[in-house]
């Protein structure tokens, strides 16, 4: 890897809608309080919803009706159809559209039962044993009580064919799913696994149920679940999505995401499920809507705006989606109901993880012997890439997909005298959309081979295969997948695409320099270059650096608003960095650089495929696809030089501390991403996460000043190193 408030609101709203491409004409239906669980009538003309809003007399959850045919919808449009006593939950229309089901505690107490308080800081749901299921007309008159068994009976829904009701109950001693006939008879238990099975909905063909389930596995988790349930409580922090037939057979776990996955509903095709999840969140409270197919594949983020989106339901005709969200709040802790036109996406525009895995496994296999520039392994990799581009029916950049180049390689990175002649090969495909502008998306595919050019960070590793799964089979796999997505989708973008795979990057950005020098002669209107280098090791905090933000005034906004849920994106303005985008920046082309950071396997034989974070690669590929789409829609893309002089060269230095630097300029020193064993830094006690601030009297602000400091030193010098760790300053000495 070498405006005024209105204007601001309008801008924010349009940003969200631009991102949320599956949702069009988003309309706010409620205006204050806590509004949730809105469900359509059989003809799609009305909604029932659950409301807490003291301003309209709902001190705790009550059921309201909303007529969607009204010309103007406001708070006064809501019509209460529950008793106004006790607490209610989970309303749902009966097949005739003239009655609803809901659960209520009013028969036991007119007052609202107290909500549970957190225990040991854990958020809890109450499973009120006073809940029973009732049927009422749309004027609020209860016409029938459907359950009268001790314990919790709630969460009732009706099958589309009008024959069955599914609900959750504790009548067995556990929270299980049950069905009954539409008249309340013939009650049958559907699930029987320990844990909270609830929030079920029928498929559109009425043959299946989708639901959330906690299913504790460890002794500790089982004890906690049972102890809480004995207090009529559940902790909804670990739930996955399941499906089963309506008789309970063919039970299948759909998600394996961790954290809370809930509020599922079948897509109109019955082949996908939409649900709410915080699986992506590393800090704080963040629920977004996602879809996933019923085989558990093709996870796709649907909402991006706000930190709470849940309770999605499709209209009976599949054209609308209603959901709850805390977007557009007028007060803190406010949740409102929204409705939107559903826009079905193009399946070819979803990153396919098996494709990523196939590419990375091949490129990082021992058979390619590390893909050293000029080696047989490099040629095998080039042939593979060309074959993939040809399969996608892309045009060769020239007469072939190959662009060969010759250069001299330094056999010792710190000695300019040890050089040898070498040759390399770029692989380039072209997607001709007959547009006037072109975007380059690229990644280098070469690596260190068997350390013939002495670029390894592992001592005495000559002869060992350096497979470079992260560096940079990961970036190559993403570019190949982007080539597939753009070339096979139904949209013809207003830009052409060049998909470029560079060799010679590890020897000094050789291949990308070769392409950049001649690119504008053939394509004078290059609007941007996007470079993916080392995107395969997303860490537990989902840290991603995007460089080049300052090379175009539009980049920052586009990058920020399209970021994947839960990702922590560090923005780096510089157009120059330790990878191939630099070659294009120096030709006055705006650039973006995606990078998940270095690690202890960087430039070592241990950078293997089994350590790749495919969730990260998939999300970053989707991220770049969204960004590329927005860039293609820009009428002009303005190049801006960044604060580091474009002509700045890397200082020559003869010594190293043995650290893997974070290349982002964070302004407070050089952040250390990793430390090499048995090198000066490790011997001095430096660790990953430390911030290097000074070597002797030489101040370090970022990677370039670090290299400048090293250039003044020689092997054998004893130096004083100043660094920070967890905010505390330290001084150590070491010998170079």
XYZ file of C-alpha atoms in Angstrom:
736
model
C 0.000 0.000 0.000
C 2.367 2.378 -0.626
C -28.828 29.063 5.339
C -31.644 30.033 6.926
C -33.527 27.423 8.945
C -35.876 26.574 6.070
C -33.046 26.337 3.610
C -31.083 24.161 6.007
C -34.097 21.891 6.527
C -34.620 21.665 2.758
C -30.969 20.765 2.185
C -30.943 18.115 4.930
C -34.191 16.606 3.650
C -32.897 16.374 0.118
C -29.606 14.865 1.294
C -31.536 12.102 3.046
C -33.769 11.498 0.050
C -30.786 11.407 -2.297
C -29.258 8.698 -0.134
C -32.445 6.787 0.546
C -32.980 5.813 -3.073
C -35.636 3.211 -2.220
C -37.807 5.876 -0.567
C -39.396 8.634 -2.652
C -41.773 11.442 -1.637
C -41.245 10.909 2.099
C -44.176 12.478 3.997
C -44.497 13.111 7.720
C -47.846 11.869 9.087
C -47.631 12.693 12.815
C -46.397 15.814 14.560
C -45.264 15.322 18.130
C -45.115 12.688 20.830
C -44.140 9.069 20.400
C -45.829 7.515 17.362
C -45.047 4.004 16.203
C -46.300 0.682 14.865
C -48.385 2.127 12.029
C -50.090 -0.578 9.953
C -52.183 -0.374 6.782
C -55.840 -1.284 6.336
C -56.535 -4.048 3.755
C -57.298 -1.430 1.074
C -54.300 0.731 2.008
C -56.443 3.825 2.710
C -56.014 3.974 6.509
C -53.458 3.353 9.224
C -53.742 2.257 12.814
C -50.914 3.419 15.027
C -49.789 3.477 18.620
C -49.486 6.970 20.149
C -48.185 8.512 23.337
C -48.809 12.265 23.271
C -50.074 14.123 26.342
C -51.115 17.070 24.154
C -53.939 14.965 22.673
C -54.767 13.097 25.894
C -52.693 9.961 25.311
C -50.566 9.816 28.448
C -49.393 6.340 27.499
C -49.725 4.161 24.397
C -53.212 4.313 22.849
C -54.449 3.216 19.427
C -55.379 5.828 16.849
C -56.784 5.758 13.330
C -55.450 7.929 10.485
C -57.315 8.355 7.197
C -54.722 8.718 4.436
C -57.321 10.125 2.026
C -57.550 13.407 3.956
C -56.394 16.405 1.932
C -54.465 17.766 4.903
C -52.974 15.615 7.633
C -52.159 17.062 11.042
C -52.434 16.090 14.710
C -56.193 16.695 14.648
C -56.443 14.041 11.911
C -55.801 11.307 14.485
C -58.915 9.531 15.796
C -58.557 7.481 18.982
C -60.137 4.027 18.654
C -58.912 2.377 21.865
C -60.640 2.932 25.222
C -58.179 5.560 26.481
C -57.690 3.417 29.584
C -54.666 1.363 30.587
C -51.912 0.794 28.038
C -52.350 -0.656 24.551
C -50.044 -2.101 21.932
C -49.833 -3.666 18.493
C -52.997 -2.793 16.581
C -53.830 -4.523 13.303
C -56.752 -4.418 10.870
C -59.163 -7.303 10.546
C -59.925 -8.586 7.007
C -63.126 -6.516 6.677
C -61.205 -3.240 7.204
C -63.933 -2.208 9.679
C -62.445 -3.730 12.828
C -59.036 -3.867 14.451
C -57.150 -6.061 16.874
C -55.064 -4.664 19.697
C -53.812 -5.665 23.120
C -54.761 -3.685 26.223
C -54.416 -3.686 30.015
C -57.627 -1.654 30.592
C -59.622 -4.590 32.013
C -57.238 -4.772 34.972
C -56.589 -1.087 35.661
C -57.663 2.188 34.099
C -54.257 3.697 34.890
C -51.166 3.329 32.738
C -48.847 0.655 34.119
C -45.441 1.978 35.022
C -42.750 1.489 32.360
C -39.749 -0.537 33.519
C -36.597 1.131 34.762
C -33.173 -0.025 33.529
C -31.433 -2.678 35.603
C -27.652 -2.410 35.702
C -27.924 0.140 32.898
C -29.720 -2.280 30.572
C -32.653 -1.080 28.483
C -35.722 -3.269 29.152
C -39.134 -3.967 27.628
C -42.105 -4.726 29.853
C -44.098 -7.873 29.153
C -47.236 -6.772 30.986
C -49.167 -9.900 32.105
C -52.371 -7.803 32.040
C -52.297 -7.585 28.240
C -55.145 -9.365 26.477
C -56.196 -9.172 22.824
C -59.407 -7.412 21.837
C -61.330 -6.707 18.655
C -62.880 -3.242 18.247
C -64.720 -1.331 15.563
C -63.387 1.906 14.103
C -65.527 3.963 16.503
C -63.636 2.493 19.446
C -66.242 0.002 20.640
C -64.834 -3.327 21.810
C -66.868 -6.058 20.177
C -64.966 -9.132 21.329
C -62.221 -10.310 23.689
C -60.074 -12.926 21.968
C -57.779 -13.993 24.839
C -58.428 -14.408 28.558
C -55.528 -16.523 29.776
C -53.244 -15.448 32.643
C -50.058 -13.843 31.353
C -49.011 -11.766 28.392
C -51.076 -12.018 25.183
C -50.230 -9.350 22.601
C -48.558 -8.569 19.278
C -51.482 -9.890 17.232
C -51.450 -9.756 13.423
C -53.784 -11.113 10.744
C -52.885 -13.234 7.734
C -53.528 -11.619 4.323
C -55.965 -14.409 3.420
C -58.013 -13.495 6.520
C -57.926 -16.969 8.038
C -55.384 -16.755 10.875
C -54.193 -14.533 13.710
C -50.641 -14.871 15.030
C -49.673 -13.516 18.467
C -47.117 -13.816 21.267
C -47.996 -15.284 24.643
C -46.420 -16.446 27.913
C -49.131 -19.065 28.494
C -46.500 -21.827 28.217
C -44.197 -20.095 30.690
C -42.042 -18.679 27.919
C -42.574 -16.042 25.220
C -43.691 -18.103 22.239
C -45.605 -17.583 19.006
C -49.157 -18.897 18.660
C -51.813 -18.884 15.961
C -55.581 -18.996 16.196
C -58.376 -18.962 13.689
C -59.800 -15.559 12.818
C -62.660 -16.053 15.330
C -60.224 -16.775 18.196
C -60.628 -20.549 18.197
C -58.161 -23.357 17.506
C -55.149 -21.895 19.337
C -51.867 -23.626 18.464
C -48.335 -23.085 19.739
C -45.942 -22.431 16.846
C -42.495 -21.980 18.454
C -41.013 -23.737 21.463
C -37.401 -22.570 21.779
C -36.331 -20.769 24.926
C -36.295 -17.026 24.329
C -38.491 -14.163 23.229
C -40.267 -15.049 19.970
C -42.371 -12.053 18.969
C -43.236 -9.271 16.572
C -44.392 -11.723 13.928
C -45.939 -10.958 10.543
C -47.347 -13.188 7.815
C -45.942 -13.485 4.332
C -48.167 -12.134 1.584
C -49.155 -15.674 0.582
C -50.088 -16.374 4.247
C -47.832 -19.444 4.330
C -44.967 -18.163 6.494
C -44.222 -16.072 9.558
C -41.262 -13.766 10.088
C -40.389 -12.769 13.651
C -37.681 -11.624 16.043
C -36.166 -13.985 18.573
C -33.690 -13.645 21.424
C -32.805 -17.355 21.879
C -30.191 -17.163 24.684
C -27.451 -19.797 24.382
C -24.995 -19.531 27.292
C -25.807 -20.450 30.888
C -25.357 -16.815 31.885
C -27.658 -15.538 29.121
C -30.290 -18.192 29.894
C -30.273 -17.290 33.592
C -30.557 -13.577 32.833
C -33.459 -14.184 30.429
C -35.354 -16.350 32.916
C -34.718 -13.953 35.817
C -36.009 -11.004 33.814
C -39.019 -12.892 32.472
C -39.955 -13.802 36.042
C -40.229 -10.021 36.582
C -42.235 -9.659 33.329
C -39.270 -8.065 31.573
C -37.058 -8.757 28.563
C -33.796 -7.153 27.457
C -34.194 -6.588 23.702
C -30.510 -6.161 22.996
C -29.710 -9.431 21.238
C -32.307 -10.546 18.704
C -32.134 -12.109 15.259
C -34.704 -12.502 12.491
C -36.294 -15.944 11.931
C -38.893 -17.397 9.579
C -41.035 -20.526 9.807
C -44.105 -22.035 8.205
C -47.378 -21.124 9.915
C -47.413 -24.559 11.547
C -43.925 -23.954 13.011
C -42.038 -26.200 10.601
C -38.995 -25.142 8.568
C -37.681 -22.824 11.283
C -34.820 -20.807 9.819
C -32.546 -18.127 11.267
C -32.230 -15.416 8.600
C -29.836 -12.922 10.191
C -26.623 -13.607 12.049
C -25.713 -9.979 12.640
C -25.561 -9.637 16.405
C -27.170 -6.937 18.553
C -30.862 -6.096 18.020
C -32.527 -7.095 14.749
C -36.285 -6.674 14.987
C -39.537 -5.301 13.499
C -39.350 -7.542 10.412
C -41.869 -7.451 7.575
C -41.999 -9.385 4.319
C -41.196 -7.549 1.096
C -44.099 -7.769 -1.434
C -42.208 -10.512 -3.284
C -41.964 -12.622 -0.093
C -38.357 -13.182 -1.166
C -36.922 -10.421 1.027
C -37.465 -9.063 4.531
C -37.241 -5.472 5.692
C -36.296 -4.947 9.341
C -34.692 -2.560 11.832
C -31.218 -3.179 13.188
C -28.392 -1.633 15.181
C -25.922 -4.398 14.312
C -23.663 -1.815 12.655
C -23.507 0.528 15.633
C -20.273 0.740 17.595
C -21.183 3.743 19.734
C -24.546 4.970 20.933
C -28.042 4.464 19.644
C -28.490 3.904 15.922
C -31.273 1.890 14.275
C -31.599 1.820 10.499
C -33.828 -0.127 8.121
C -32.246 -2.916 6.117
C -33.424 -5.559 3.685
C -32.115 -9.096 3.401
C -33.270 -11.996 1.247
C -34.931 -15.018 2.813
C -31.726 -17.027 2.371
C -29.880 -14.558 4.601
C -27.925 -12.880 1.786
C -27.812 -9.468 0.112
C -28.063 -7.300 3.206
C -28.802 -3.746 2.039
C -29.143 -0.515 4.002
C -32.389 1.373 3.267
C -32.444 4.377 5.632
C -29.585 6.730 6.463
C -31.292 9.706 8.085
C -31.612 9.975 11.906
C -30.713 7.457 14.587
C -34.015 5.603 14.840
C -35.926 3.987 11.989
C -38.185 1.014 12.713
C -41.620 -0.639 12.321
C -41.625 -0.784 8.508
C -44.728 -2.092 6.721
C -45.500 -2.279 3.033
C -48.919 -1.260 1.777
C -51.063 -4.134 0.459
C -50.224 -3.148 -3.145
C -46.506 -2.954 -2.325
C -46.219 0.639 -3.548
C -45.849 2.392 -0.178
C -43.747 1.927 2.938
C -44.800 3.289 6.306
C -42.248 3.461 9.133
C -41.414 5.271 12.366
C -38.424 7.564 12.696
C -36.995 10.312 14.884
C -35.997 12.373 11.828
C -37.388 15.926 11.564
C -37.869 16.201 15.319
C -39.408 19.339 16.792
C -38.486 18.164 20.305
C -35.964 15.663 21.716
C -37.164 12.058 22.107
C -39.898 12.584 19.525
C -40.778 9.759 17.133
C -43.118 10.229 14.196
C -44.690 8.118 11.483
C -43.641 8.616 7.864
C -44.896 7.266 4.564
C -42.967 7.011 1.306
C -43.270 5.629 -2.169
C -41.262 2.426 -2.375
C -38.761 2.319 -5.231
C -37.611 -1.195 -6.017
C -33.887 -1.229 -6.613
C -31.758 -2.883 -9.258
C -30.487 -6.181 -7.838
C -27.303 -5.923 -9.902
C -26.350 -2.821 -7.902
C -25.875 -4.776 -4.677
C -22.335 -5.904 -3.877
C -22.100 -9.686 -3.932
C -19.858 -10.976 -1.162
C -19.165 -14.309 -2.940
C -17.628 -12.340 -5.831
C -15.359 -10.448 -3.449
C -14.302 -13.686 -1.812
C -13.605 -15.391 -5.138
C -11.337 -12.570 -6.316
C -9.431 -12.217 -3.041
C -8.911 -15.947 -2.656
C -7.468 -16.255 -6.150
C -5.249 -13.174 -6.030
C -3.853 -13.969 -2.585
C -3.280 -17.672 -3.211
C 0.204 -19.166 -3.024
C -0.095 -20.022 -6.731
C 0.499 -16.360 -7.578
C 3.533 -16.199 -5.278
C 2.817 -12.701 -4.016
C 2.214 -10.938 -7.375
C 5.612 -9.197 -7.500
C 5.793 -6.758 -10.420
C 7.493 -8.469 -13.354
C 6.954 -11.988 -11.988
C 4.982 -14.933 -13.355
C 2.502 -14.397 -10.539
C 1.893 -10.828 -11.691
C 1.225 -12.081 -15.238
C -1.244 -14.707 -13.929
C -3.042 -12.047 -11.947
C -3.149 -9.741 -14.981
C -4.635 -12.491 -17.153
C -7.288 -13.143 -14.491
C -8.226 -9.457 -14.324
C -8.381 -9.123 -18.115
C -10.621 -12.181 -18.326
C -13.002 -10.705 -15.753
C -13.179 -7.388 -17.636
C -13.813 -9.206 -20.911
C -16.593 -11.251 -19.295
C -18.239 -7.971 -18.279
C -18.015 -6.873 -21.936
C -15.904 -3.849 -21.115
C -13.774 -2.332 -23.849
C -9.996 -2.614 -23.726
C -8.335 0.670 -22.843
C -6.227 0.414 -25.977
C -6.259 -2.553 -28.333
C -5.868 -4.896 -25.388
C -6.628 -4.687 -21.691
C -2.892 -4.509 -20.983
C -0.632 -1.491 -20.655
C 2.998 -2.523 -20.295
C 5.742 -0.351 -18.864
C 9.458 -0.551 -18.079
C 11.206 0.979 -15.089
C 14.151 0.622 -12.761
C 13.483 -0.785 -9.340
C 15.476 -0.078 -6.178
C 16.365 -3.427 -4.648
C 16.934 -1.690 -1.325
C 14.302 0.951 -0.464
C 16.910 2.985 1.431
C 19.739 2.746 -1.116
C 19.427 4.592 -4.433
C 22.424 2.778 -5.915
C 21.029 -0.758 -5.877
C 18.766 -0.689 -8.957
C 17.704 -3.189 -11.606
C 15.680 -3.085 -14.813
C 12.110 -4.378 -14.469
C 8.796 -4.312 -16.309
C 5.185 -4.339 -15.257
C 1.691 -4.479 -16.649
C -1.420 -2.417 -15.890
C -4.824 -3.929 -16.683
C -7.452 -1.426 -17.827
C -11.077 -1.729 -18.968
C -13.423 0.965 -20.244
C -17.189 1.301 -19.812
C -18.396 3.554 -22.615
C -21.677 5.235 -21.638
C -21.304 7.748 -24.501
C -20.882 10.474 -21.898
C -18.734 13.599 -22.039
C -16.931 12.905 -18.778
C -15.071 9.941 -17.265
C -14.316 8.655 -13.758
C -11.339 6.405 -13.029
C -11.771 3.743 -10.327
C -8.557 1.890 -9.563
C -6.505 -0.310 -7.279
C -3.035 -1.793 -7.432
C -2.835 -5.541 -7.783
C 0.904 -6.096 -7.312
C 2.462 -7.030 -3.977
C 5.831 -8.096 -2.563
C 6.267 -11.564 -4.079
C 8.897 -13.400 -2.073
C 10.389 -10.130 -0.822
C 12.798 -9.895 -3.747
C 12.651 -6.076 -3.582
C 13.110 -5.971 0.191
C 9.881 -4.186 1.076
C 8.780 -6.643 3.760
C 8.307 -5.520 7.356
C 9.256 -8.983 8.587
C 12.935 -9.533 9.212
C 14.694 -12.268 7.246
C 11.622 -13.038 5.115
C 13.390 -13.392 1.768
C 11.854 -16.379 -0.026
C 8.572 -16.323 1.939
C 5.409 -15.684 -0.084
C 3.751 -12.370 0.776
C 0.199 -12.967 -0.438
C -1.134 -9.456 0.158
C -4.780 -10.318 0.762
C -5.505 -6.905 2.247
C -2.683 -5.221 0.337
C -4.235 -5.093 -2.155
C -6.362 -8.034 -3.279
C -9.086 -6.380 -1.185
C -9.069 -3.173 -3.229
C -8.882 -5.091 -6.503
C -11.894 -7.217 -5.569
C -13.885 -4.063 -4.822
C -12.991 -2.480 -8.176
C -13.904 -5.671 -10.042
C -17.243 -5.757 -8.258
C -17.845 -2.074 -9.045
C -17.085 -2.846 -12.698
C -19.730 -5.590 -12.589
C -22.292 -3.338 -10.905
C -21.861 -0.419 -13.314
C -21.675 -2.563 -16.451
C -24.655 -4.832 -15.711
C -27.127 -2.442 -14.065
C -30.115 -0.986 -15.891
C -28.988 2.626 -15.551
C -26.784 4.368 -18.089
C -24.835 6.827 -15.965
C -23.941 10.282 -17.226
C -20.277 9.377 -17.128
C -17.910 6.791 -18.570
C -15.814 4.607 -16.301
C -12.229 3.431 -16.491
C -11.493 0.465 -14.226
C -7.739 0.343 -13.738
C -5.548 -2.207 -11.985
C -2.012 -0.972 -11.421
C 1.216 -2.856 -11.033
C 4.469 -1.441 -9.705
C 2.731 0.360 -6.832
C 4.916 -1.253 -4.199
C 8.005 -0.049 -6.082
C 6.881 3.581 -6.163
C 3.472 4.052 -7.854
C 5.072 3.121 -11.180
C 2.019 1.775 -13.022
C -0.352 4.545 -11.956
C 2.214 7.186 -12.976
C 2.406 5.561 -16.390
C -1.378 5.723 -16.872
C -1.749 9.216 -15.406
C 0.878 10.664 -17.767
C -1.117 9.758 -20.875
C -4.694 9.629 -19.579
C -5.776 13.189 -20.368
C -4.623 12.890 -23.958
C -7.222 10.193 -24.525
C -9.839 11.340 -22.011
C -9.479 15.111 -21.518
C -12.497 15.385 -19.208
C -11.490 13.116 -16.301
C -13.637 14.327 -13.419
C -12.266 12.145 -10.628
C -10.052 9.223 -9.693
C -11.158 6.876 -6.874
C -8.468 4.658 -5.374
C -9.070 1.647 -3.119
C -5.987 0.392 -1.328
C -6.173 -1.893 1.694
C -9.913 -1.943 2.425
C -10.007 -5.478 3.798
C -9.288 -5.096 7.494
C -12.092 -2.937 8.868
C -11.590 -2.937 12.641
C -14.155 -3.479 15.405
C -14.844 0.265 15.589
C -15.433 0.373 11.808
C -12.754 2.990 11.175
C -12.284 4.042 7.570
C -10.121 6.840 6.197
C -11.189 8.673 3.057
C -8.411 10.818 1.636
C -8.479 13.519 -1.019
C -11.540 15.275 0.419
C -9.942 18.656 -0.201
C -9.269 18.063 -3.904
C -12.830 19.076 -4.883
C -15.274 21.342 -2.992
C -18.138 18.828 -3.474
C -16.335 15.792 -2.078
C -16.803 16.353 1.676
C -20.599 16.573 1.500
C -20.932 13.584 -0.823
C -18.627 11.394 1.244
C -20.228 12.275 4.577
C -23.865 11.819 3.589
C -23.301 8.447 1.910
C -21.313 6.758 4.656
C -22.446 3.294 5.744
C -24.319 3.051 9.037
C -22.021 2.720 12.029
C -18.829 3.572 10.175
C -16.444 6.100 11.680
C -15.036 7.910 8.668
C -11.942 10.046 9.075
C -11.692 12.674 6.373
C -8.227 13.533 5.071
C -8.017 16.581 2.804
C -4.673 15.766 1.215
C -4.469 14.737 -2.420
C -1.056 13.205 -1.837
C -0.756 9.937 0.025
C 1.106 6.642 -0.051
C -0.883 5.125 -2.912
C -1.832 5.439 -6.569
C -4.275 8.356 -6.318
C -1.222 10.589 -5.852
C -0.230 10.027 -9.485
C -3.561 11.461 -10.646
C -3.639 14.315 -8.137
C -0.309 15.475 -9.531
C -2.017 15.726 -12.939
C -4.689 18.060 -11.461
C -7.382 15.372 -11.193
C -9.614 15.336 -8.071
C -9.031 12.146 -6.099
C -10.589 10.054 -3.328
C -8.667 7.378 -1.432
C -10.333 4.617 0.646
C -8.230 2.868 3.293
C -9.055 0.824 6.428
C -5.583 1.225 7.934
C -2.402 -0.710 8.459
C -2.065 -3.604 10.890
C 0.443 -6.053 12.292
C 0.313 -8.149 9.088
C 1.151 -5.190 6.840
C 3.852 -6.176 4.310
C 4.291 -9.552 6.005
C 3.707 -13.120 4.795
C 0.814 -13.265 7.275
C -1.415 -10.893 5.257
C -3.705 -13.779 4.256
C -7.300 -14.144 3.067
C -8.626 -15.706 6.263
C -8.173 -12.360 8.034
C -10.267 -10.355 5.571
C -13.336 -8.591 6.979
C -15.825 -9.201 4.148
C -18.539 -7.187 5.873
C -16.168 -4.232 5.595
C -15.186 -4.814 1.965
C -18.842 -5.212 0.968
C -19.960 -2.030 2.712
C -17.052 -0.020 1.342
C -17.792 -1.248 -2.186
C -21.434 -0.197 -1.810
C -20.197 3.122 -0.366
C -17.995 3.814 -3.376
C -20.863 2.869 -5.707
C -23.130 5.476 -4.074
C -20.401 8.105 -4.181
C -19.579 7.356 -7.827
C -23.239 7.721 -8.741
C -23.391 11.148 -7.141
C -20.165 12.224 -8.829
C -21.580 11.145 -12.195
C -24.494 13.540 -11.664
C -22.309 16.592 -10.992
C -22.278 18.993 -13.941
C -18.798 20.207 -13.007
C -16.094 18.815 -10.739
C -13.604 21.482 -9.685
C -10.010 20.483 -8.918
C -8.488 22.097 -5.832
C -4.889 21.832 -4.687
C -4.543 20.768 -1.086
C -2.325 22.243 1.588
C 0.604 19.904 1.084
C 2.520 21.169 -1.940
C 1.747 18.990 -4.942
C 5.414 18.756 -5.834
C 6.575 17.649 -2.406
C 8.838 14.623 -2.590
C 9.429 12.005 0.061
C 12.690 12.575 1.927
C 15.376 9.916 1.542
C 16.167 8.193 4.798
C 18.468 5.372 5.806
C 16.881 4.350 9.120
C 13.495 3.242 10.376
C 11.785 2.937 13.753
C 9.729 -0.022 12.586
C 6.251 1.430 12.890
C 3.180 1.327 10.653
C 1.954 4.921 10.468
C -1.595 6.177 10.156
C -1.273 8.305 7.031
C -4.103 10.649 8.033
C -2.999 14.134 9.064
C -4.770 14.493 12.441
C -2.733 17.531 13.470
C -1.404 16.250 16.812
C 1.419 13.980 15.673
C 1.930 10.692 13.858
C -0.615 8.098 14.999
C 0.907 4.617 15.150
C -1.212 1.840 13.600
C 1.236 -0.964 14.366
C 4.747 -1.773 15.623
C 7.155 -4.238 13.996
C 8.776 -6.841 16.203
C 12.433 -6.420 17.177
C 12.683 -2.937 15.681
C 13.691 0.228 17.609
C 10.130 1.375 18.299
C 9.125 -1.923 19.896
C 12.337 -2.094 21.899
C 11.602 1.402 23.219
C 8.124 0.298 24.326
C 5.995 2.052 21.714
C 2.620 0.470 20.963
C -0.234 0.621 18.514
C -2.329 3.713 19.272
C 0.568 5.841 20.507
C 1.037 9.309 18.976
C 4.615 10.173 17.982
C 5.321 13.893 18.505
C 9.094 14.376 18.386
C 12.397 12.660 17.571
C 15.193 14.546 19.313
C 14.349 18.203 18.571
C 12.515 17.400 15.330
C 8.764 18.009 15.683
C 6.436 15.448 14.090
C 2.984 16.522 12.915
C 2.140 13.804 10.351
C 3.799 11.165 8.156
C 5.749 13.640 6.011
C 7.406 15.449 8.911
C 8.125 12.004 10.415
C 10.036 11.004 7.274
C 11.776 14.395 7.278
C 12.971 13.720 10.817
C 14.235 10.246 9.888
C 16.165 11.653 6.902
C 18.461 13.525 9.317
C 19.501 10.370 11.164
C 21.901 7.481 10.620
C 22.092 3.865 11.713
C 23.604 3.612 15.170
C 22.312 6.970 16.356
C 20.754 7.010 19.808
C 17.632 9.170 19.766
C 15.090 10.565 22.201
C 11.478 9.886 21.282
C 8.524 11.808 22.651
C 5.025 10.353 22.330
C 1.554 10.424 23.843
C -0.469 7.482 25.130
C -4.033 7.947 26.356
C -3.421 11.684 26.673
C -0.257 11.274 28.803
C 3.191 12.276 27.493
C 6.225 9.972 27.625
C 9.907 10.236 26.697
C 12.042 7.189 25.817
C 15.392 6.526 24.194
C 16.314 3.992 21.545
C 19.138 3.130 19.181
C 18.552 3.118 15.416
